[in-house]
JSON list of C-alpha atoms in Angstrom, two decimals:
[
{"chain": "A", "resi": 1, "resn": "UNK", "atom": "CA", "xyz": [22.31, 15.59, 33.75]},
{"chain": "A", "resi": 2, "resn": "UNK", "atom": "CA", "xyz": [23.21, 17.96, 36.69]},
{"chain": "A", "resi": 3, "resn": "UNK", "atom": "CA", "xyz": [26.57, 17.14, 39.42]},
{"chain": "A", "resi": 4, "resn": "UNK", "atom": "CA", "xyz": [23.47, 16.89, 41.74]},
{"chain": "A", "resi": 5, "resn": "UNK", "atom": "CA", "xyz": [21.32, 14.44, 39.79]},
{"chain": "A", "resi": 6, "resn": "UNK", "atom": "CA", "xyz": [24.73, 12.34, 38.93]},
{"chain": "A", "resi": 7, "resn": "UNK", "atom": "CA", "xyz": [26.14, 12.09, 42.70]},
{"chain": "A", "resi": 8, "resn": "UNK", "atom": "CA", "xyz": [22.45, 10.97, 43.81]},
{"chain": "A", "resi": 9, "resn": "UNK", "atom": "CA", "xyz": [22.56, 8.35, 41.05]},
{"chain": "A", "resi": 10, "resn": "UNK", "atom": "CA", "xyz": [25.96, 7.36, 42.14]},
{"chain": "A", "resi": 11, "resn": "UNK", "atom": "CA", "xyz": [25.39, 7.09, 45.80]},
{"chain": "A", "resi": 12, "resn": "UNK", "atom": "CA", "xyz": [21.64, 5.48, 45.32]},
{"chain": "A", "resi": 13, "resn": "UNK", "atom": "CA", "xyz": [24.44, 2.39, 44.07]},
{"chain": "A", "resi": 14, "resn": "UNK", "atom": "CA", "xyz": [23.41, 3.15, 40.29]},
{"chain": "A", "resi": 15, "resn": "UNK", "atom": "CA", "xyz": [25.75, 2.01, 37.66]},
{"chain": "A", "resi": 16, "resn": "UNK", "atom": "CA", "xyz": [27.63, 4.59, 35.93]},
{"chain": "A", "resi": 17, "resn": "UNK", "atom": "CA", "xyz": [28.27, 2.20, 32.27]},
{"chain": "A", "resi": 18, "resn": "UNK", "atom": "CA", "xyz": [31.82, 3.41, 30.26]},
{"chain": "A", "resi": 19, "resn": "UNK", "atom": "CA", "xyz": [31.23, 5.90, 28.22]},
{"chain": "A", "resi": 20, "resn": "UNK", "atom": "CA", "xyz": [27.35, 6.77, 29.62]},
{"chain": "A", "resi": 21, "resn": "UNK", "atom": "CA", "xyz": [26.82, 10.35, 30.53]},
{"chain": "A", "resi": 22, "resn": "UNK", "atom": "CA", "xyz": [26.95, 9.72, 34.55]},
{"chain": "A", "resi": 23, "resn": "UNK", "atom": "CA", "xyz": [30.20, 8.35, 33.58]},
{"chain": "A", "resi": 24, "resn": "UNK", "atom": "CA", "xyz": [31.25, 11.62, 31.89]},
{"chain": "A", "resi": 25, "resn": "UNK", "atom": "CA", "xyz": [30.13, 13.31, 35.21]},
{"chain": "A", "resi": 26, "resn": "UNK", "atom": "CA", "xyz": [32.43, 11.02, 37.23]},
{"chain": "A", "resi": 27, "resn": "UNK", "atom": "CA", "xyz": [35.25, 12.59, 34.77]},
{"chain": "A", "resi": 28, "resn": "UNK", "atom": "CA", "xyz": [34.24, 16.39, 35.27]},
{"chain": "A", "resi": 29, "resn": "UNK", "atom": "CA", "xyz": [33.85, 15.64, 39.28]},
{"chain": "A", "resi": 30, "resn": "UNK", "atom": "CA", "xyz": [37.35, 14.11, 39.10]},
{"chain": "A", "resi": 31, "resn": "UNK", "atom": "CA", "xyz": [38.76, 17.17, 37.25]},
{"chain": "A", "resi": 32, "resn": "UNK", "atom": "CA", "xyz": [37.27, 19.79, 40.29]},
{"chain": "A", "resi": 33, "resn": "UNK", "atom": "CA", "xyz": [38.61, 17.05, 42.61]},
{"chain": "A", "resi": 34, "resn": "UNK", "atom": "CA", "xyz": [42.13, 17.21, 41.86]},
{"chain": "A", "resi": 35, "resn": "UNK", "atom": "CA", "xyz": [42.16, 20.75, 41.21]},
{"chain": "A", "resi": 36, "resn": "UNK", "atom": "CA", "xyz": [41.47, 20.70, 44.85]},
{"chain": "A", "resi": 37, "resn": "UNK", "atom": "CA", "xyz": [43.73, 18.23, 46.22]},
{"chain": "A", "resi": 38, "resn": "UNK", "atom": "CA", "xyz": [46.50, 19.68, 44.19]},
{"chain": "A", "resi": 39, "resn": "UNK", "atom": "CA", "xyz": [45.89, 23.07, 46.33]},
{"chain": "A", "resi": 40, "resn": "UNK", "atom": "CA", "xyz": [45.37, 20.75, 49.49]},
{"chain": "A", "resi": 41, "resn": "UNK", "atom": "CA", "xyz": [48.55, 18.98, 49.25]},
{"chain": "A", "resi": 42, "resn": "UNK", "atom": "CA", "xyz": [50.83, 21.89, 47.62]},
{"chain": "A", "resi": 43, "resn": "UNK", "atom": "CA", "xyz": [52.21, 23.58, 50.48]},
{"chain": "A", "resi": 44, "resn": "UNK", "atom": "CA", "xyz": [51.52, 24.09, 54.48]},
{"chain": "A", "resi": 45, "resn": "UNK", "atom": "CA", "xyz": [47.84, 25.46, 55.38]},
{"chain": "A", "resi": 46, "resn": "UNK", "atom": "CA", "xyz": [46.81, 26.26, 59.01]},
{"chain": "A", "resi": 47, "resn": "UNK", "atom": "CA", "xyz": [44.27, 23.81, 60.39]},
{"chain": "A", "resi": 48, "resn": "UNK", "atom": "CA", "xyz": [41.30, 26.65, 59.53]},
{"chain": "A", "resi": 49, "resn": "UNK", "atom": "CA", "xyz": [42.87, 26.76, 55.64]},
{"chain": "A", "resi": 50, "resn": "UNK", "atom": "CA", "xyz": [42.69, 22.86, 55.73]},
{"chain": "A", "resi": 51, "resn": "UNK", "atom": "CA", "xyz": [38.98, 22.84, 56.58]},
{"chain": "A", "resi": 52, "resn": "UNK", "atom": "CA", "xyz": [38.13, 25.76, 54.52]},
{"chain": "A", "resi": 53, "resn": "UNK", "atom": "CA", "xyz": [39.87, 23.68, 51.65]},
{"chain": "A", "resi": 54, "resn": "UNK", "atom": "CA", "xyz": [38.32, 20.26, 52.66]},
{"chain": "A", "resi": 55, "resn": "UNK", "atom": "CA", "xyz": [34.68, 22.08, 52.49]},
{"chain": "A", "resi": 56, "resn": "UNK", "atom": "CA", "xyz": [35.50, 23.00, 49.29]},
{"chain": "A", "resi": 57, "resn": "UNK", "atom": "CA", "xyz": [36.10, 19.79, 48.11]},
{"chain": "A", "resi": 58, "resn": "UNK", "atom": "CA", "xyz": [33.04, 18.38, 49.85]},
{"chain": "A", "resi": 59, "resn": "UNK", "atom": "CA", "xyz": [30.80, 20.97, 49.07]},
{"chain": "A", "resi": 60, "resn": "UNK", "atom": "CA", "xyz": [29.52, 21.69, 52.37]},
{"chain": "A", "resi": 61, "resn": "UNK", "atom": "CA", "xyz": [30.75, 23.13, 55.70]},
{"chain": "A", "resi": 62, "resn": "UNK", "atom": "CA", "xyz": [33.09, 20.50, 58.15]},
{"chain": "A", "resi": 63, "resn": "UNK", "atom": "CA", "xyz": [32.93, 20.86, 61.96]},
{"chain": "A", "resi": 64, "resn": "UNK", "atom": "CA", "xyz": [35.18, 23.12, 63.51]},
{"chain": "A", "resi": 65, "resn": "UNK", "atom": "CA", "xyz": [36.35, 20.12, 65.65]},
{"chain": "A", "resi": 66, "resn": "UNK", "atom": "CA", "xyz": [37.64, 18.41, 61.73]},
{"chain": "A", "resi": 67, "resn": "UNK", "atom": "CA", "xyz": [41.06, 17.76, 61.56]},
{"chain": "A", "resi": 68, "resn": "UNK", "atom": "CA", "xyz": [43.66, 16.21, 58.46]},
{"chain": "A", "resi": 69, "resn": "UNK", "atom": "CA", "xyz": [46.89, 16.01, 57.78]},
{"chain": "A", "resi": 70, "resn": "UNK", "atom": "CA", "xyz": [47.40, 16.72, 53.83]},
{"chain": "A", "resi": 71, "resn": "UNK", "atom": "CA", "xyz": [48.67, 15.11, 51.47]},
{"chain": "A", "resi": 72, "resn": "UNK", "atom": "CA", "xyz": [44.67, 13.63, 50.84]},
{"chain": "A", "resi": 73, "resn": "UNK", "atom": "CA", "xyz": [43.59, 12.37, 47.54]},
{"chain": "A", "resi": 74, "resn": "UNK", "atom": "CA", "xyz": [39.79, 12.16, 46.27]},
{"chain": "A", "resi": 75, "resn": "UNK", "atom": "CA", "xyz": [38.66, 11.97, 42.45]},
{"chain": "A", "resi": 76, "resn": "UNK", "atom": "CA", "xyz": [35.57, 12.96, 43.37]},
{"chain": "A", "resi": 77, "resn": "UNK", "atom": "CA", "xyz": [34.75, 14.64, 47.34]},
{"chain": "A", "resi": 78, "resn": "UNK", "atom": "CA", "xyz": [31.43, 15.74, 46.80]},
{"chain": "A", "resi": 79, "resn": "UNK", "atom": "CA", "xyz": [30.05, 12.62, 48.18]},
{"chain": "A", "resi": 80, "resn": "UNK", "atom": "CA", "xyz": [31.77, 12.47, 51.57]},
{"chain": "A", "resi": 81, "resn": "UNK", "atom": "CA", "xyz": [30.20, 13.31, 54.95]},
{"chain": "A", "resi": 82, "resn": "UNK", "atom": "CA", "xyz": [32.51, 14.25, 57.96]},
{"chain": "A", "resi": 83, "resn": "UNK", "atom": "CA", "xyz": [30.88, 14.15, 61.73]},
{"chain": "A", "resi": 84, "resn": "UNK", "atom": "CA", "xyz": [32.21, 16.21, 64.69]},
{"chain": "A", "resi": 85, "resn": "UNK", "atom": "CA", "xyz": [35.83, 15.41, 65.87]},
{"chain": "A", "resi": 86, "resn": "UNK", "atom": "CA", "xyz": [36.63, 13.52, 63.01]},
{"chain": "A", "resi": 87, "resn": "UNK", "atom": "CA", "xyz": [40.30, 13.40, 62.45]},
{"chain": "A", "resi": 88, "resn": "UNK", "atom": "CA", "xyz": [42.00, 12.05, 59.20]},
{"chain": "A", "resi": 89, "resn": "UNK", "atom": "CA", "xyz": [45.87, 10.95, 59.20]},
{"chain": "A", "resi": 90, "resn": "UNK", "atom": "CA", "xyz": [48.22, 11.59, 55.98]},
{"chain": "A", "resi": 91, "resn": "UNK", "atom": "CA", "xyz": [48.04, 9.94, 52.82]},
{"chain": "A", "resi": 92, "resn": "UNK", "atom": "CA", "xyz": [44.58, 8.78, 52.79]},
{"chain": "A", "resi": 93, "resn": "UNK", "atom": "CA", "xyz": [42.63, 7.97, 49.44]},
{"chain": "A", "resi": 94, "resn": "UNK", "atom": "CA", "xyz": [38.97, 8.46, 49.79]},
{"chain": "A", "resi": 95, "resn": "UNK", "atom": "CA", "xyz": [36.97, 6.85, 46.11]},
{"chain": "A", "resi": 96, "resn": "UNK", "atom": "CA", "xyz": [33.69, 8.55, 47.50]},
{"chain": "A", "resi": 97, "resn": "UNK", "atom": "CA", "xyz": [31.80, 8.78, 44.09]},
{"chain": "A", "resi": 98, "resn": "UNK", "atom": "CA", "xyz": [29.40, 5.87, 45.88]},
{"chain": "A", "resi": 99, "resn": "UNK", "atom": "CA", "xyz": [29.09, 7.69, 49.30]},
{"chain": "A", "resi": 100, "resn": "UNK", "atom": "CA", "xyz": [30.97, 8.10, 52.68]},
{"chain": "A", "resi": 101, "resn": "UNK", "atom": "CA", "xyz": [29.99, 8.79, 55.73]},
{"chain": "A", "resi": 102, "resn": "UNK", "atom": "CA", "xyz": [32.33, 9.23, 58.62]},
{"chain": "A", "resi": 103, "resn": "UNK", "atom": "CA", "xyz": [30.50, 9.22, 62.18]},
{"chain": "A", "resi": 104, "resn": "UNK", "atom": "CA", "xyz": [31.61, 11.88, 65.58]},
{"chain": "A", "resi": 105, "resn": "UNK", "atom": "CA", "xyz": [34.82, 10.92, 66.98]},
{"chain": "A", "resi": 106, "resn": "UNK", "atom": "CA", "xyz": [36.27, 8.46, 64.58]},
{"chain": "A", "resi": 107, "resn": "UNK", "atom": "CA", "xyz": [40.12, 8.39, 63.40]},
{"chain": "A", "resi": 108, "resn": "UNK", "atom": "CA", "xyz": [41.29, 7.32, 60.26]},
{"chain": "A", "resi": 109, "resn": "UNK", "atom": "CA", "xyz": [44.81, 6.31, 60.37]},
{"chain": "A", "resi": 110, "resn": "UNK", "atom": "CA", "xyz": [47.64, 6.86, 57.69]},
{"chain": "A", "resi": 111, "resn": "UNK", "atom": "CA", "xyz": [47.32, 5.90, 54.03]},
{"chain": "A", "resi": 112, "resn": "UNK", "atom": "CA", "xyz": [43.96, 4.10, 54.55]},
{"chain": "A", "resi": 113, "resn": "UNK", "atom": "CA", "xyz": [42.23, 3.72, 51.16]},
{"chain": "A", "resi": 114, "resn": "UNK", "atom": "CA", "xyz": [38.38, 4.06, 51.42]},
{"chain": "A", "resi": 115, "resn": "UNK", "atom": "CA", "xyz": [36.84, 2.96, 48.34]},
{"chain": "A", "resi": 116, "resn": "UNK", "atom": "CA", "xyz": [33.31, 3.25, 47.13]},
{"chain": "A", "resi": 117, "resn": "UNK", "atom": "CA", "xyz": [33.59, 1.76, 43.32]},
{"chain": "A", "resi": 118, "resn": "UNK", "atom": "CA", "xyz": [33.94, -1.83, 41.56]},
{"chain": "A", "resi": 119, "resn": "UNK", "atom": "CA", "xyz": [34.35, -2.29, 38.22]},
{"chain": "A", "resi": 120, "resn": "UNK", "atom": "CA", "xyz": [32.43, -4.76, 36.14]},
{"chain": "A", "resi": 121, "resn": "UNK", "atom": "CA", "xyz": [33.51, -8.84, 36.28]},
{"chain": "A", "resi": 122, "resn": "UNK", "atom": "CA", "xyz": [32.96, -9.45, 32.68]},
{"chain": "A", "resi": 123, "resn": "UNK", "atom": "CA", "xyz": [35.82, -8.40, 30.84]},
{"chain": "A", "resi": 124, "resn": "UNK", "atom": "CA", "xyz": [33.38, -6.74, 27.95]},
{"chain": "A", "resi": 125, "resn": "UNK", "atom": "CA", "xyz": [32.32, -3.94, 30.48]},
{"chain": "A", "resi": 126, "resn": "UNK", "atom": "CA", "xyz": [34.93, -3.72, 32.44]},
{"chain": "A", "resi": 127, "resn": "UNK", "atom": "CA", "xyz": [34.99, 0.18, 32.23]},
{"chain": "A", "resi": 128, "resn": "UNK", "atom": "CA", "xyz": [31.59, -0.15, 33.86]},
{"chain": "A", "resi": 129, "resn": "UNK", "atom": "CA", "xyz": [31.68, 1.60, 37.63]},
{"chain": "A", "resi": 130, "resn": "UNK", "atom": "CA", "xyz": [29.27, -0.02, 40.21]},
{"chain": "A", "resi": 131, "resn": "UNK", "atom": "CA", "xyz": [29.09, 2.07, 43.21]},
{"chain": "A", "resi": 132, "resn": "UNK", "atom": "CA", "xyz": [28.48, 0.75, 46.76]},
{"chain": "A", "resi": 133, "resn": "UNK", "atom": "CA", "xyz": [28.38, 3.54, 50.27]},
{"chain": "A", "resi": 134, "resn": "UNK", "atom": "CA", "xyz": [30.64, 2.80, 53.10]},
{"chain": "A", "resi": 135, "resn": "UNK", "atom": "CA", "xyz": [29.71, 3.75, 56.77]},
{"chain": "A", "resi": 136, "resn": "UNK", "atom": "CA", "xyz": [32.11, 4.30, 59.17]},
{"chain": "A", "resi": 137, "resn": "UNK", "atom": "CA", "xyz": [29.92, 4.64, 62.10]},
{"chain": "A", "resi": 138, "resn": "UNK", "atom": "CA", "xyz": [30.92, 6.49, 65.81]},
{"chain": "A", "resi": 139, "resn": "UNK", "atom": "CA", "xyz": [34.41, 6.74, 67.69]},
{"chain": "A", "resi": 140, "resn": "UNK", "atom": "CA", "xyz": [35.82, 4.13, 65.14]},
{"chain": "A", "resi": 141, "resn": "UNK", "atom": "CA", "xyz": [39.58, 3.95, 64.81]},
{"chain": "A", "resi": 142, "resn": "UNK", "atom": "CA", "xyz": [40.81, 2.94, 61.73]},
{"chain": "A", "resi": 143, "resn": "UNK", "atom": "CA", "xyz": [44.60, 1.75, 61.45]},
{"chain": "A", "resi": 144, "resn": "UNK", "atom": "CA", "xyz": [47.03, 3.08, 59.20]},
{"chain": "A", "resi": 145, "resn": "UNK", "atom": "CA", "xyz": [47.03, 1.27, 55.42]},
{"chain": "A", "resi": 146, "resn": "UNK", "atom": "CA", "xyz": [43.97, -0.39, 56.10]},
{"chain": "A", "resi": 147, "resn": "UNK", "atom": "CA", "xyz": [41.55, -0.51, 53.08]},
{"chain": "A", "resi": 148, "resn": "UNK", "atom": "CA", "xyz": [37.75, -0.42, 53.33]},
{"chain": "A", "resi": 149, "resn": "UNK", "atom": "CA", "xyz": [35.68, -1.72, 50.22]},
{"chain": "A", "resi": 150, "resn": "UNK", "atom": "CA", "xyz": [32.35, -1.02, 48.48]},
{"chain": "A", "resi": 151, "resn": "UNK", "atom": "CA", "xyz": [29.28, -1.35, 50.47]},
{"chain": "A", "resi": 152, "resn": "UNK", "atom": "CA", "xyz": [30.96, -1.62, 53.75]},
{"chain": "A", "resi": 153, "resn": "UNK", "atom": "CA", "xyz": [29.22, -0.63, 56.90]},
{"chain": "A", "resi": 154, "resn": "UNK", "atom": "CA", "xyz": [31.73, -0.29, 60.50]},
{"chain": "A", "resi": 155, "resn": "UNK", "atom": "CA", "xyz": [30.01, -0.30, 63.68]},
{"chain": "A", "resi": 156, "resn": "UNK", "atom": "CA", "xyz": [30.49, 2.04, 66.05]},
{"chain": "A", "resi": 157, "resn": "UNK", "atom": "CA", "xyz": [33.68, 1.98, 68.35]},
{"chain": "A", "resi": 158, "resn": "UNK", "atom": "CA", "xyz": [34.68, -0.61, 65.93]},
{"chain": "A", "resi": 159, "resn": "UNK", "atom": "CA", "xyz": [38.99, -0.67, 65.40]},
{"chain": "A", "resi": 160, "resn": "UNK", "atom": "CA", "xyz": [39.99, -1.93, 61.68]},
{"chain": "A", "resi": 161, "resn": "UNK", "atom": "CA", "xyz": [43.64, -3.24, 62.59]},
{"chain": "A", "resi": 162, "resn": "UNK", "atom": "CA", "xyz": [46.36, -1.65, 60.76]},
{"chain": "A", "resi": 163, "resn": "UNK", "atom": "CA", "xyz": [47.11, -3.03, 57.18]},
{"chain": "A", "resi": 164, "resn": "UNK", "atom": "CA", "xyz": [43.41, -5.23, 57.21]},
{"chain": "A", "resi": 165, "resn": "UNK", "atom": "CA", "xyz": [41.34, -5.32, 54.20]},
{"chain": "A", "resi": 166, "resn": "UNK", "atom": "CA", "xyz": [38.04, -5.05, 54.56]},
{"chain": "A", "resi": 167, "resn": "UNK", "atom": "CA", "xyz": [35.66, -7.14, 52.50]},
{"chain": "A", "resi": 168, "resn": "UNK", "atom": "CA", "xyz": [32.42, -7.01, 55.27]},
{"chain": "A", "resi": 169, "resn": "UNK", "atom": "CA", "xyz": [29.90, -4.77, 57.73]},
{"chain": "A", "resi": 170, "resn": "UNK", "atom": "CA", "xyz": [31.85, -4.55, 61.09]},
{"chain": "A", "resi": 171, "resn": "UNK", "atom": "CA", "xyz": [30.02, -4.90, 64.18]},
{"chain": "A", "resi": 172, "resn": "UNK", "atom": "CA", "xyz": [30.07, -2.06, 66.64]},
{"chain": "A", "resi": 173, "resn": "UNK", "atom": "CA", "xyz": [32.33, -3.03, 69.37]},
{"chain": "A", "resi": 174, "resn": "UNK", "atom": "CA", "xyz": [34.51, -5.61, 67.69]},
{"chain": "A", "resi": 175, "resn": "UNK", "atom": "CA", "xyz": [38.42, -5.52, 66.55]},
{"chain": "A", "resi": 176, "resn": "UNK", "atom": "CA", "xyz": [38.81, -6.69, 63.03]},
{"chain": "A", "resi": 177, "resn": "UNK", "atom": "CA", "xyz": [41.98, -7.21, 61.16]},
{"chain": "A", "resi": 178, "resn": "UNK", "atom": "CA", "xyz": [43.46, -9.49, 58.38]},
{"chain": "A", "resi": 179, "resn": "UNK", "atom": "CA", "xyz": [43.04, -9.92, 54.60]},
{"chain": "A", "resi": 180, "resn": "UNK", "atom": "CA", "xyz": [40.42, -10.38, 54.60]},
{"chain": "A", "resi": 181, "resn": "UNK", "atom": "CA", "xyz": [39.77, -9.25, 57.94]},
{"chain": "A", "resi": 182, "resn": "UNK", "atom": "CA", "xyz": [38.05, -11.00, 60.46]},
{"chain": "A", "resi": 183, "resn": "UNK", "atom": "CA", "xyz": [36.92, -10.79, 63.99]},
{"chain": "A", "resi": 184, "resn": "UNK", "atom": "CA", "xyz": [39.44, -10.93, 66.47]},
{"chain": "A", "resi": 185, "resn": "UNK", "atom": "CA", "xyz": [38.02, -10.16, 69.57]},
{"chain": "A", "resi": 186, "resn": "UNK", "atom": "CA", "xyz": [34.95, -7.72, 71.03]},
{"chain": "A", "resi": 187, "resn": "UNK", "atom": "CA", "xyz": [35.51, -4.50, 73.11]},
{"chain": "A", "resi": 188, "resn": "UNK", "atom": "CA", "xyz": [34.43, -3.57, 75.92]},
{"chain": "A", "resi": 189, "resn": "UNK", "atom": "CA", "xyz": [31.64, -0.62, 75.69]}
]
């Protein structure tokens, strides 16, 4: 099996079992992955070095208008998609082996954890990865330590409230926070 054929698998929500050979992909993705980071997050880069380094690690070209503040940790990259003015505050942990997608305009604040993998309930399989996309939709704001789970879907000018754990879709237009979080109130469009 090909990087290609093993990130479709993983984003299409396929299981990668312990020990199978998607799993072994995960493994050699993870290895590129922190070769990256490790140049990422090992000294100053301009904001064009940051991009060029970020493409790297996502395999294809990011807007002009993309902006992060290293340190950034991925063990995988390949599988996250950036939109235009998308800007991405220190410390963040993106687990993207299942798929993100971030939409124009949205902020992601400080040492929020987006995470696309679950591990198997019964104890027996527990090595067993079950991958899940997240969508972070349009001018979303995300606050800082916030944490966004498998299979999560936020709306469009959607806020996640600092420190909130998020366990369901968002709806566009809403303010979420807690653990889990919750609607707190809508916003006005």
């Amino acid at each position: 099996m090909n990087i290609q054929e093993a990130l479709t698998r993983l984003k299409n929500g396929e299981t990668a079992a312990a020990g199978s050979e998607l799993h072994g992909c995960m493994h050699v993705l993870a290895q590129e992955a922190l070769q990256i980071t490790a140049e990422l997050n090992g000294g100053y880069h301009s904001p064009e070095e940051i991009r060029q380094i970020f493409s790297k690690l996502i395999g294809k070209e990011v807007p002009e208008s993309f902006a992060l503040f290293p340190p950034f940790y991925s063990e995988c990259g390949k599988n996250i998609s950036v939109g235009e003015n998308v800007f991405i505050n220190c410390g963040c942990h993106f687990q993207d082996q299942g798929g993100i997608t971030i939409g124009d305009g949205s902020l992601i604040g400080s040492y929020v954890v987006i995470a696309t993998i679950n591990h198997e309930k019964n104890p027996e399989h527990r090595g067993d990865n079950h991958p899940a996309p997240i969508h972070i939709g349009k001018r979303v704001w995300i606050g800082s330590h916030a944490t966004i789970l498998p299979g999560v879907a936020v709306g469009d000018n959607a806020i996640v409230a600092a420190g909130a754990v998020v366990t369901k879709d968002v709806p566009a237009n809403t303010v979420v926070g807690g653990v889990p979080a919750k609607i707190i109130k809508s916003i006005d469009a």
